[in-house]
PDB file of N, CA and C in Angstrom:
ATOM      1  N   MET X 481      55.319 -76.666  11.439  1.00  0.00           N
ATOM      2  CA  MET X 481      55.530 -75.308  12.137  1.00  0.00           C
ATOM      3  C   MET X 481      54.900 -75.334  13.325  1.00  0.00           C
ATOM      4  N   SER X 482      55.497 -74.944  14.494  1.00  0.00           N
ATOM      5  CA  SER X 482      54.988 -75.046  15.693  1.00  0.00           C
ATOM      6  C   SER X 482      54.002 -73.890  16.045  1.00  0.00           C
ATOM      7  N   THR X 483      53.394 -73.791  17.181  1.00  0.00           N
ATOM      8  CA  THR X 483      52.553 -72.591  17.433  1.00  0.00           C
ATOM      9  C   THR X 483      53.445 -71.434  17.570  1.00  0.00           C
ATOM     10  N   GLU X 484      54.475 -71.650  18.259  1.00  0.00           N
ATOM     11  CA  GLU X 484      55.563 -70.493  18.470  1.00  0.00           C
ATOM     12  C   GLU X 484      56.079 -69.800  17.359  1.00  0.00           C
ATOM     13  N   ASP X 485      56.403 -70.826  16.245  1.00  0.00           N
ATOM     14  CA  ASP X 485      56.780 -70.203  14.839  1.00  0.00           C
ATOM     15  C   ASP X 485      55.793 -69.444  14.247  1.00  0.00           C
ATOM     16  N   LEU X 486      54.397 -69.988  14.408  1.00  0.00           N
ATOM     17  CA  LEU X 486      53.300 -69.248  13.666  1.00  0.00           C
ATOM     18  C   LEU X 486      53.102 -67.720  14.303  1.00  0.00           C
ATOM     19  N   ASP X 487      53.188 -67.732  15.840  1.00  0.00           N
ATOM     20  CA  ASP X 487      53.077 -66.536  16.452  1.00  0.00           C
ATOM     21  C   ASP X 487      54.138 -65.672  16.111  1.00  0.00           C
ATOM     22  N   ARG X 488      55.299 -66.087  15.922  1.00  0.00           N
ATOM     23  CA  ARG X 488      56.563 -65.171  15.681  1.00  0.00           C
ATOM     24  C   ARG X 488      56.313 -64.666  14.134  1.00  0.00           C
ATOM     25  N   PHE X 489      55.849 -65.491  13.327  1.00  0.00           N
ATOM     26  CA  PHE X 489      55.570 -65.163  11.941  1.00  0.00           C
ATOM     27  C   PHE X 489      54.635 -64.113  11.761  1.00  0.00           C
ATOM     28  N   GLU X 490      53.406 -64.260  12.511  1.00  0.00           N
ATOM     29  CA  GLU X 490      52.307 -63.233  12.687  1.00  0.00           C
ATOM     30  C   GLU X 490      52.904 -61.899  13.226  1.00  0.00           C
ATOM     31  N   ALA X 491      53.698 -61.929  14.315  1.00  0.00           N
ATOM     32  CA  ALA X 491      54.173 -60.762  14.961  1.00  0.00           C
ATOM     33  C   ALA X 491      55.008 -60.032  13.877  1.00  0.00           C
ATOM     34  N   ASP X 492      55.735 -60.775  13.166  1.00  0.00           N
ATOM     35  CA  ASP X 492      56.907 -60.140  12.143  1.00  0.00           C
ATOM     36  C   ASP X 492      56.077 -59.478  11.176  1.00  0.00           C
ATOM     37  N   ALA X 493      54.975 -60.169  10.693  1.00  0.00           N
ATOM     38  CA  ALA X 493      54.161 -59.820   9.549  1.00  0.00           C
ATOM     39  C   ALA X 493      53.363 -58.509   9.866  1.00  0.00           C
ATOM     40  N   GLU X 494      52.862 -58.512  11.104  1.00  0.00           N
ATOM     41  CA  GLU X 494      52.160 -57.275  11.652  1.00  0.00           C
ATOM     42  C   GLU X 494      53.088 -56.047  11.701  1.00  0.00           C
ATOM     43  N   LEU X 495      54.509 -56.346  12.281  1.00  0.00           N
ATOM     44  CA  LEU X 495      55.303 -55.104  12.426  1.00  0.00           C
ATOM     45  C   LEU X 495      55.670 -54.690  11.042  1.00  0.00           C
ATOM     46  N   ALA X 496      55.978 -55.507  10.038  1.00  0.00           N
ATOM     47  CA  ALA X 496      56.206 -55.120   8.583  1.00  0.00           C
ATOM     48  C   ALA X 496      55.058 -54.332   8.092  1.00  0.00           C
ATOM     49  N   LEU X 497      53.856 -54.733   8.306  1.00  0.00           N
ATOM     50  CA  LEU X 497      52.650 -54.030   7.819  1.00  0.00           C
ATOM     51  C   LEU X 497      52.608 -52.563   8.556  1.00  0.00           C
ATOM     52  N   TYR X 498      52.857 -52.503   9.779  1.00  0.00           N
ATOM     53  CA  TYR X 498      52.847 -51.298  10.438  1.00  0.00           C
ATOM     54  C   TYR X 498      53.999 -50.225   9.847  1.00  0.00           C
ATOM     55  N   ARG X 499      55.147 -50.779   9.568  1.00  0.00           N
ATOM     56  CA  ARG X 499      56.186 -49.933   8.864  1.00  0.00           C
ATOM     57  C   ARG X 499      55.790 -49.589   7.523  1.00  0.00           C
ATOM     58  N   GLU X 500      55.034 -50.499   6.775  1.00  0.00           N
ATOM     59  CA  GLU X 500      54.495 -50.012   5.416  1.00  0.00           C
ATOM     60  C   GLU X 500      53.773 -48.953   5.627  1.00  0.00           C
ATOM     61  N   TYR X 501      52.793 -49.035   6.535  1.00  0.00           N
ATOM     62  CA  TYR X 501      51.618 -47.995   6.722  1.00  0.00           C
ATOM     63  C   TYR X 501      52.358 -46.776   7.144  1.00  0.00           C
ATOM     64  N   ARG X 502      53.260 -46.780   7.944  1.00  0.00           N
ATOM     65  CA  ARG X 502      53.960 -45.360   8.438  1.00  0.00           C
ATOM     66  C   ARG X 502      54.727 -44.769   7.140  1.00  0.00           C
ATOM     67  N   ASP X 503      55.191 -45.582   6.274  1.00  0.00           N
ATOM     68  CA  ASP X 503      55.893 -45.038   5.238  1.00  0.00           C
ATOM     69  C   ASP X 503      54.836 -44.546   4.078  1.00  0.00           C
ATOM     70  N   VAL X 504      53.747 -45.173   3.826  1.00  0.00           N
ATOM     71  CA  VAL X 504      52.834 -44.802   2.828  1.00  0.00           C
ATOM     72  C   VAL X 504      51.670 -43.764   3.295  1.00  0.00           C
ATOM     73  N   VAL X 505      51.438 -43.638   4.500  1.00  0.00           N
ATOM     74  CA  VAL X 505      50.308 -42.707   4.928  1.00  0.00           C
ATOM     75  C   VAL X 505      50.565 -41.378   4.450  1.00  0.00           C
ATOM     76  N   LYS X 506      51.819 -40.918   4.253  1.00  0.00           N
ATOM     77  CA  LYS X 506      52.040 -39.501   3.767  1.00  0.00           C
ATOM     78  C   LYS X 506      51.621 -39.186   2.247  1.00  0.00           C
ATOM     79  N   ILE X 507      51.175 -40.165   1.610  1.00  0.00           N
ATOM     80  CA  ILE X 507      50.811 -40.135   0.204  1.00  0.00           C
ATOM     81  C   ILE X 507      49.228 -40.052   0.146  1.00  0.00           C
ATOM     82  N   PHE X 508      48.588 -40.140   1.157  1.00  0.00           N
ATOM     83  CA  PHE X 508      47.044 -40.238   1.159  1.00  0.00           C
ATOM     84  C   PHE X 508      46.408 -39.138   1.879  1.00  0.00           C
ATOM     85  N   LYS X 509      45.117 -39.035   1.461  1.00  0.00           N
ATOM     86  CA  LYS X 509      44.453 -37.942   1.960  1.00  0.00           C
ATOM     87  C   LYS X 509      43.392 -38.335   3.055  1.00  0.00           C
ATOM     88  N   TYR X 510      42.967 -39.453   2.893  1.00  0.00           N
ATOM     89  CA  TYR X 510      41.852 -39.802   3.935  1.00  0.00           C
ATOM     90  C   TYR X 510      42.077 -41.300   4.569  1.00  0.00           C
ATOM     91  N   VAL X 511      41.720 -41.353   5.809  1.00  0.00           N
ATOM     92  CA  VAL X 511      41.640 -42.642   6.403  1.00  0.00           C
ATOM     93  C   VAL X 511      40.314 -43.167   6.647  1.00  0.00           C
ATOM     94  N   VAL X 512      39.994 -44.370   6.167  1.00  0.00           N
ATOM     95  CA  VAL X 512      38.655 -44.984   6.451  1.00  0.00           C
ATOM     96  C   VAL X 512      38.858 -46.086   7.287  1.00  0.00           C
ATOM     97  N   GLU X 513      37.883 -46.204   8.279  1.00  0.00           N
ATOM     98  CA  GLU X 513      37.872 -47.441   9.097  1.00  0.00           C
ATOM     99  C   GLU X 513      36.364 -48.086   9.108  1.00  0.00           C
ATOM    100  N   THR X 514      36.432 -49.410   8.907  1.00  0.00           N
ATOM    101  CA  THR X 514      35.221 -50.037   8.953  1.00  0.00           C
ATOM    102  C   THR X 514      35.255 -51.056  10.003  1.00  0.00           C
ATOM    103  N   ASP X 515      34.173 -51.983  10.042  1.00  0.00           N
ATOM    104  CA  ASP X 515      34.192 -52.987  11.039  1.00  0.00           C
ATOM    105  C   ASP X 515      35.316 -54.122  10.842  1.00  0.00           C
ATOM    106  N   ARG X 516      35.682 -54.157   9.550  1.00  0.00           N
ATOM    107  CA  ARG X 516      36.458 -55.251   9.190  1.00  0.00           C
ATOM    108  C   ARG X 516      37.949 -54.813   8.832  1.00  0.00           C
ATOM    109  N   ARG X 517      38.141 -53.528   8.195  1.00  0.00           N
ATOM    110  CA  ARG X 517      39.322 -53.270   7.810  1.00  0.00           C
ATOM    111  C   ARG X 517      39.703 -51.799   7.945  1.00  0.00           C
ATOM    112  N   PHE X 518      40.875 -51.448   7.731  1.00  0.00           N
ATOM    113  CA  PHE X 518      41.486 -50.168   7.724  1.00  0.00           C
ATOM    114  C   PHE X 518      41.884 -49.681   6.333  1.00  0.00           C
ATOM    115  N   TYR X 519      41.618 -48.487   5.918  1.00  0.00           N
ATOM    116  CA  TYR X 519      42.088 -48.188   4.466  1.00  0.00           C
ATOM    117  C   TYR X 519      42.669 -46.785   4.551  1.00  0.00           C
ATOM    118  N   LEU X 520      43.527 -46.521   3.424  1.00  0.00           N
ATOM    119  CA  LEU X 520      43.977 -45.177   3.246  1.00  0.00           C
ATOM    120  C   LEU X 520      43.501 -44.916   1.745  1.00  0.00           C
ATOM    121  N   GLY X 521      43.177 -43.616   1.454  1.00  0.00           N
ATOM    122  CA  GLY X 521      42.709 -43.421   0.116  1.00  0.00           C
ATOM    123  C   GLY X 521      42.759 -42.128  -0.173  1.00  0.00           C
ATOM    124  N   ASN X 522      42.985 -41.737  -1.508  1.00  0.00           N
ATOM    125  CA  ASN X 522      42.949 -40.302  -1.878  1.00  0.00           C
ATOM    126  C   ASN X 522      41.578 -39.688  -2.423  1.00  0.00           C
ATOM    127  N   ALA X 523      40.530 -40.493  -2.560  1.00  0.00           N
ATOM    128  CA  ALA X 523      39.206 -40.093  -2.725  1.00  0.00           C
ATOM    129  C   ALA X 523      38.280 -41.027  -2.099  1.00  0.00           C
ATOM    130  N   VAL X 524      37.380 -40.544  -1.375  1.00  0.00           N
ATOM    131  CA  VAL X 524      36.467 -41.557  -0.682  1.00  0.00           C
ATOM    132  C   VAL X 524      34.928 -40.943  -1.062  1.00  0.00           C
ATOM    133  N   ASP X 525      34.176 -41.852  -1.379  1.00  0.00           N
ATOM    134  CA  ASP X 525      32.740 -41.605  -1.546  1.00  0.00           C
ATOM    135  C   ASP X 525      31.798 -42.573  -0.698  1.00  0.00           C
ATOM    136  N   VAL X 526      30.944 -42.006   0.299  1.00  0.00           N
ATOM    137  CA  VAL X 526      30.234 -42.924   1.069  1.00  0.00           C
ATOM    138  C   VAL X 526      28.707 -42.577   0.648  1.00  0.00           C
ATOM    139  N   LYS X 527      27.858 -43.668   0.456  1.00  0.00           N
ATOM    140  CA  LYS X 527      26.645 -43.622   0.093  1.00  0.00           C
ATOM    141  C   LYS X 527      25.853 -44.441   1.026  1.00  0.00           C
ATOM    142  N   VAL X 528      24.637 -44.080   1.487  1.00  0.00           N
ATOM    143  CA  VAL X 528      23.778 -44.836   2.240  1.00  0.00           C
ATOM    144  C   VAL X 528      22.574 -45.581   1.347  1.00  0.00           C
ATOM    145  N   ARG X 529      22.709 -46.812   1.383  1.00  0.00           N
ATOM    146  CA  ARG X 529      21.717 -47.545   0.513  1.00  0.00           C
ATOM    147  C   ARG X 529      20.629 -48.156   1.374  1.00  0.00           C
ATOM    148  N   SER X 530      19.422 -48.501   0.844  1.00  0.00           N
ATOM    149  CA  SER X 530      18.384 -49.046   1.584  1.00  0.00           C
ATOM    150  C   SER X 530      17.469 -49.612   0.696  1.00  0.00           C
ATOM    151  N   GLU X 531      17.808 -50.115  -0.520  1.00  0.00           N
ATOM    152  CA  GLU X 531      16.885 -50.854  -1.459  1.00  0.00           C
ATOM    153  C   GLU X 531      16.078 -52.047  -0.883  1.00  0.00           C
ATOM    154  N   THR X 532      16.615 -52.855   0.115  1.00  0.00           N
ATOM    155  CA  THR X 532      15.980 -53.966   0.679  1.00  0.00           C
ATOM    156  C   THR X 532      15.328 -53.568   1.922  1.00  0.00           C
ATOM    157  N   GLY X 533      15.175 -52.279   2.402  1.00  0.00           N
ATOM    158  CA  GLY X 533      14.705 -51.973   3.632  1.00  0.00           C
ATOM    159  C   GLY X 533      15.671 -51.743   4.751  1.00  0.00           C
ATOM    160  N   ASP X 534      16.664 -52.493   4.716  1.00  0.00           N
ATOM    161  CA  ASP X 534      17.927 -52.302   5.744  1.00  0.00           C
ATOM    162  C   ASP X 534      18.748 -51.308   5.218  1.00  0.00           C
ATOM    163  N   ALA X 535      19.204 -50.317   5.896  1.00  0.00           N
ATOM    164  CA  ALA X 535      20.352 -49.436   5.499  1.00  0.00           C
ATOM    165  C   ALA X 535      21.643 -50.125   5.600  1.00  0.00           C
ATOM    166  N   TYR X 536      22.393 -49.826   4.596  1.00  0.00           N
ATOM    167  CA  TYR X 536      24.018 -50.144   4.632  1.00  0.00           C
ATOM    168  C   TYR X 536      24.694 -49.162   3.811  1.00  0.00           C
ATOM    169  N   PHE X 537      26.058 -49.166   4.143  1.00  0.00           N
ATOM    170  CA  PHE X 537      26.908 -48.096   3.556  1.00  0.00           C
ATOM    171  C   PHE X 537      27.542 -48.791   2.422  1.00  0.00           C
ATOM    172  N   GLU X 538      27.672 -47.948   1.325  1.00  0.00           N
ATOM    173  CA  GLU X 538      28.592 -48.305   0.126  1.00  0.00           C
ATOM    174  C   GLU X 538      29.694 -47.248   0.070  1.00  0.00           C
ATOM    175  N   VAL X 539      30.871 -47.812   0.408  1.00  0.00           N
ATOM    176  CA  VAL X 539      32.087 -46.901   0.410  1.00  0.00           C
ATOM    177  C   VAL X 539      32.852 -47.065  -0.702  1.00  0.00           C
ATOM    178  N   THR X 540      33.216 -46.142  -1.475  1.00  0.00           N
ATOM    179  CA  THR X 540      34.262 -46.557  -2.817  1.00  0.00           C
ATOM    180  C   THR X 540      35.547 -45.607  -2.404  1.00  0.00           C
ATOM    181  N   LEU X 541      36.687 -46.211  -2.540  1.00  0.00           N
ATOM    182  CA  LEU X 541      37.940 -45.554  -2.429  1.00  0.00           C
ATOM    183  C   LEU X 541      38.853 -45.616  -3.719  1.00  0.00           C
ATOM    184  N   THR X 542      39.206 -44.467  -4.127  1.00  0.00           N
ATOM    185  CA  THR X 542      40.063 -44.525  -5.173  1.00  0.00           C
ATOM    186  C   THR X 542      41.651 -44.280  -4.762  1.00  0.00           C
ATOM    187  N   ASP X 543      42.586 -44.907  -5.444  1.00  0.00           N
ATOM    188  CA  ASP X 543      43.900 -44.898  -5.196  1.00  0.00           C
ATOM    189  C   ASP X 543      44.060 -45.307  -3.506  1.00  0.00           C
ATOM    190  N   ALA X 544      43.903 -46.613  -3.344  1.00  0.00           N
ATOM    191  CA  ALA X 544      43.683 -47.081  -1.859  1.00  0.00           C
ATOM    192  C   ALA X 544      44.806 -47.942  -1.500  1.00  0.00           C
ATOM    193  N   TRP X 545      44.954 -48.085  -0.158  1.00  0.00           N
ATOM    194  CA  TRP X 545      45.905 -48.887   0.502  1.00  0.00           C
ATOM    195  C   TRP X 545      45.024 -49.596   1.394  1.00  0.00           C
ATOM    196  N   VAL X 546      45.227 -50.872   1.576  1.00  0.00           N
ATOM    197  CA  VAL X 546      44.419 -51.636   2.489  1.00  0.00           C
ATOM    198  C   VAL X 546      45.391 -52.362   3.613  1.00  0.00           C
ATOM    199  N   TRP X 547      44.914 -52.248   5.013  1.00  0.00           N
ATOM    200  CA  TRP X 547      45.507 -52.806   6.007  1.00  0.00           C
ATOM    201  C   TRP X 547      45.110 -54.302   6.130  1.00  0.00           C
ATOM    202  N   ASP X 548      45.975 -55.038   5.538  1.00  0.00           N
ATOM    203  CA  ASP X 548      45.659 -56.538   5.719  1.00  0.00           C
ATOM    204  C   ASP X 548      46.932 -57.375   5.569  1.00  0.00           C
ATOM    205  N   ILE X 549      47.343 -57.970   6.631  1.00  0.00           N
ATOM    206  CA  ILE X 549      48.554 -58.857   6.608  1.00  0.00           C
ATOM    207  C   ILE X 549      48.570 -59.775   5.664  1.00  0.00           C
ATOM    208  N   TYR X 550      47.604 -60.414   5.274  1.00  0.00           N
ATOM    209  CA  TYR X 550      47.616 -61.559   4.296  1.00  0.00           C
ATOM    210  C   TYR X 550      47.288 -61.307   3.032  1.00  0.00           C
ATOM    211  N   ARG X 551      47.097 -60.075   2.686  1.00  0.00           N
ATOM    212  CA  ARG X 551      46.873 -59.539   1.213  1.00  0.00           C
ATOM    213  C   ARG X 551      48.258 -59.313   0.666  1.00  0.00           C
ATOM    214  N   PRO X 552      48.432 -59.918  -0.583  1.00  0.00           N
ATOM    215  CA  PRO X 552      49.730 -59.834  -1.139  1.00  0.00           C
ATOM    216  C   PRO X 552      49.962 -58.382  -1.660  1.00  0.00           C
ATOM    217  N   ALA X 553      48.921 -57.836  -2.264  1.00  0.00           N
ATOM    218  CA  ALA X 553      49.073 -56.430  -2.950  1.00  0.00           C
ATOM    219  C   ALA X 553      48.121 -55.605  -2.135  1.00  0.00           C
ATOM    220  N   ARG X 554      48.748 -54.669  -1.344  1.00  0.00           N
ATOM    221  CA  ARG X 554      47.762 -53.849  -0.619  1.00  0.00           C
ATOM    222  C   ARG X 554      47.527 -52.479  -1.322  1.00  0.00           C
ATOM    223  N   PHE X 555      48.110 -52.141  -2.375  1.00  0.00           N
ATOM    224  CA  PHE X 555      47.666 -50.901  -3.246  1.00  0.00           C
ATOM    225  C   PHE X 555      46.523 -51.485  -4.030  1.00  0.00           C
ATOM    226  N   ALA X 556      45.545 -50.598  -4.224  1.00  0.00           N
ATOM    227  CA  ALA X 556      44.477 -50.826  -5.363  1.00  0.00           C
ATOM    228  C   ALA X 556      44.026 -49.599  -5.987  1.00  0.00           C
ATOM    229  N   LYS X 557      43.586 -49.684  -6.993  1.00  0.00           N
ATOM    230  CA  LYS X 557      43.260 -48.357  -7.947  1.00  0.00           C
ATOM    231  C   LYS X 557      41.760 -48.000  -7.369  1.00  0.00           C
ATOM    232  N   GLN X 558      40.962 -49.052  -6.955  1.00  0.00           N
ATOM    233  CA  GLN X 558      39.579 -48.810  -6.568  1.00  0.00           C
ATOM    234  C   GLN X 558      39.165 -49.861  -5.661  1.00  0.00           C
ATOM    235  N   VAL X 559      38.629 -49.553  -4.484  1.00  0.00           N
ATOM    236  CA  VAL X 559      38.043 -50.457  -3.594  1.00  0.00           C
ATOM    237  C   VAL X 559      36.629 -50.106  -3.298  1.00  0.00           C
ATOM    238  N   LYS X 560      35.624 -51.084  -3.238  1.00  0.00           N
ATOM    239  CA  LYS X 560      34.221 -50.783  -2.856  1.00  0.00           C
ATOM    240  C   LYS X 560      33.995 -51.743  -1.754  1.00  0.00           C
ATOM    241  N   VAL X 561      33.457 -51.091  -0.627  1.00  0.00           N
ATOM    242  CA  VAL X 561      33.192 -51.757   0.579  1.00  0.00           C
ATOM    243  C   VAL X 561      31.579 -51.531   0.812  1.00  0.00           C
ATOM    244  N   LEU X 562      31.066 -52.790   1.089  1.00  0.00           N
ATOM    245  CA  LEU X 562      29.643 -52.746   1.584  1.00  0.00           C
ATOM    246  C   LEU X 562      29.518 -53.267   3.003  1.00  0.00           C
ATOM    247  N   THR X 563      28.973 -52.487   3.831  1.00  0.00           N
ATOM    248  CA  THR X 563      28.787 -52.824   5.325  1.00  0.00           C
ATOM    249  C   THR X 563      27.617 -52.291   5.940  1.00  0.00           C
ATOM    250  N   PHE X 564      26.965 -53.009   6.815  1.00  0.00           N
ATOM    251  CA  PHE X 564      25.969 -52.656   7.740  1.00  0.00           C
ATOM    252  C   PHE X 564      26.309 -52.001   8.868  1.00  0.00           C
ATOM    253  N   LYS X 565      27.523 -52.112   9.193  1.00  0.00           N
ATOM    254  CA  LYS X 565      28.182 -51.378  10.406  1.00  0.00           C
ATOM    255  C   LYS X 565      28.683 -49.964  10.090  1.00  0.00           C
ATOM    256  N   ASP X 566      29.272 -49.305  11.198  1.00  0.00           N
ATOM    257  CA  ASP X 566      29.691 -47.966  11.058  1.00  0.00           C
ATOM    258  C   ASP X 566      30.866 -47.774  10.175  1.00  0.00           C
ATOM    259  N   VAL X 567      30.981 -46.745   9.718  1.00  0.00           N
ATOM    260  CA  VAL X 567      32.031 -46.367   8.749  1.00  0.00           C
ATOM    261  C   VAL X 567      32.605 -44.988   9.239  1.00  0.00           C
ATOM    262  N   ASN X 568      33.887 -44.918   9.484  1.00  0.00           N
ATOM    263  CA  ASN X 568      34.517 -43.746   9.999  1.00  0.00           C
ATOM    264  C   ASN X 568      35.467 -43.230   8.799  1.00  0.00           C
ATOM    265  N   VAL X 569      35.478 -41.887   8.597  1.00  0.00           N
ATOM    266  CA  VAL X 569      36.145 -41.389   7.595  1.00  0.00           C
ATOM    267  C   VAL X 569      36.782 -40.087   8.032  1.00  0.00           C
ATOM    268  N   GLU X 570      38.195 -40.010   8.008  1.00  0.00           N
ATOM    269  CA  GLU X 570      38.868 -38.928   8.450  1.00  0.00           C
ATOM    270  C   GLU X 570      39.679 -38.286   7.373  1.00  0.00           C
ATOM    271  N   GLU X 571      39.675 -37.041   7.224  1.00  0.00           N
ATOM    272  CA  GLU X 571      40.600 -36.355   6.381  1.00  0.00           C
ATOM    273  C   GLU X 571      41.915 -36.026   7.031  1.00  0.00           C
ATOM    274  N   LEU X 572      43.002 -36.481   6.436  1.00  0.00           N
ATOM    275  CA  LEU X 572      44.168 -36.293   7.165  1.00  0.00           C
ATOM    276  C   LEU X 572      44.636 -34.695   7.007  1.00  0.00           C
ATOM    277  N   GLN X 573      45.268 -34.219   8.036  1.00  0.00           N
ATOM    278  CA  GLN X 573      45.534 -32.661   8.090  1.00  0.00           C
ATOM    279  C   GLN X 573      46.649 -32.520   6.945  1.00  0.00           C
ATOM    280  N   ASP X 574      46.767 -31.454   6.355  1.00  0.00           N
ATOM    281  CA  ASP X 574      48.045 -31.095   5.481  1.00  0.00           C
ATOM    282  C   ASP X 574      49.197 -31.493   6.054  1.00  0.00           C
ATOM    283  N   SER X 575      49.468 -31.068   7.384  1.00  0.00           N
ATOM    284  CA  SER X 575      50.679 -31.423   8.069  1.00  0.00           C
ATOM    285  C   SER X 575      50.980 -32.956   8.204  1.00  0.00           C
ATOM    286  N   ASP X 576      49.984 -33.646   8.094  1.00  0.00           N
ATOM    287  CA  ASP X 576      50.025 -35.163   8.476  1.00  0.00           C
ATOM    288  C   ASP X 576      50.632 -35.788   7.061  1.00  0.00           C
ATOM    289  N   PHE X 577      50.457 -35.257   5.990  1.00  0.00           N
ATOM    290  CA  PHE X 577      51.066 -36.031   4.918  1.00  0.00           C
ATOM    291  C   PHE X 577      51.952 -34.970   4.098  1.00  0.00           C
ATOM    292  N   LYS X 578      53.094 -35.398   3.541  1.00  0.00           N
ATOM    293  CA  LYS X 578      54.037 -34.700   2.859  1.00  0.00           C
ATOM    294  C   LYS X 578      54.460 -35.334   1.543  1.00  0.00           C
ATOM    295  N   VAL X 579      54.500 -34.811   0.539  1.00  0.00           N
ATOM    296  CA  VAL X 579      55.074 -35.552  -0.680  1.00  0.00           C
ATOM    297  C   VAL X 579      56.491 -35.281  -0.519  1.00  0.00           C
ATOM    298  N   PRO X 580      57.263 -36.450  -0.948  1.00  0.00           N
ATOM    299  CA  PRO X 580      58.779 -36.178  -0.906  1.00  0.00           C
ATOM    300  C   PRO X 580      59.275 -35.251  -1.930  1.00  0.00           C
ATOM    301  N   PRO X 581      60.327 -34.430  -1.512  1.00  0.00           N
ATOM    302  CA  PRO X 581      61.022 -33.386  -2.540  1.00  0.00           C
ATOM    303  C   PRO X 581      61.392 -34.233  -3.670  1.00  0.00           C
ATOM    304  N   GLY X 582      61.037 -33.414  -4.945  1.00  0.00           N
ATOM    305  CA  GLY X 582      61.534 -33.819  -6.156  1.00  0.00           C
ATOM    306  C   GLY X 582      60.504 -34.779  -6.755  1.00  0.00           C
ATOM    307  N   SER X 583      59.429 -34.953  -6.149  1.00  0.00           N
ATOM    308  CA  SER X 583      58.343 -35.924  -6.786  1.00  0.00           C
ATOM    309  C   SER X 583      57.067 -35.118  -7.554  1.00  0.00           C
ATOM    310  N   ASP X 584      57.260 -33.812  -7.748  1.00  0.00           N
ATOM    311  CA  ASP X 584      56.371 -33.077  -8.368  1.00  0.00           C
ATOM    312  C   ASP X 584      56.207 -33.400  -9.862  1.00  0.00           C
TER     313      ASP X 584
END
């Protein structure tokens, strides 16, 4: 596989991931951004921990979707993230997500 083929593969995978995100964002309530990943989730719990003296964040997401090109299954029932870096949690506006008709 040439470098050009690899670049094309990665560009196609990233475009497919963006399209998947665009399709699934409607079913989630929160957007969570860490230094390493981007997540969508329906429940988010952030705790600040400091047992060892250094503070870190423990983020637990329920019914999550993970932005990761190389991950074969991006949907997860529960995700736990530990990080020393910043965590950004945003609640999506009601108008930002809509449940498709007939799915009640």
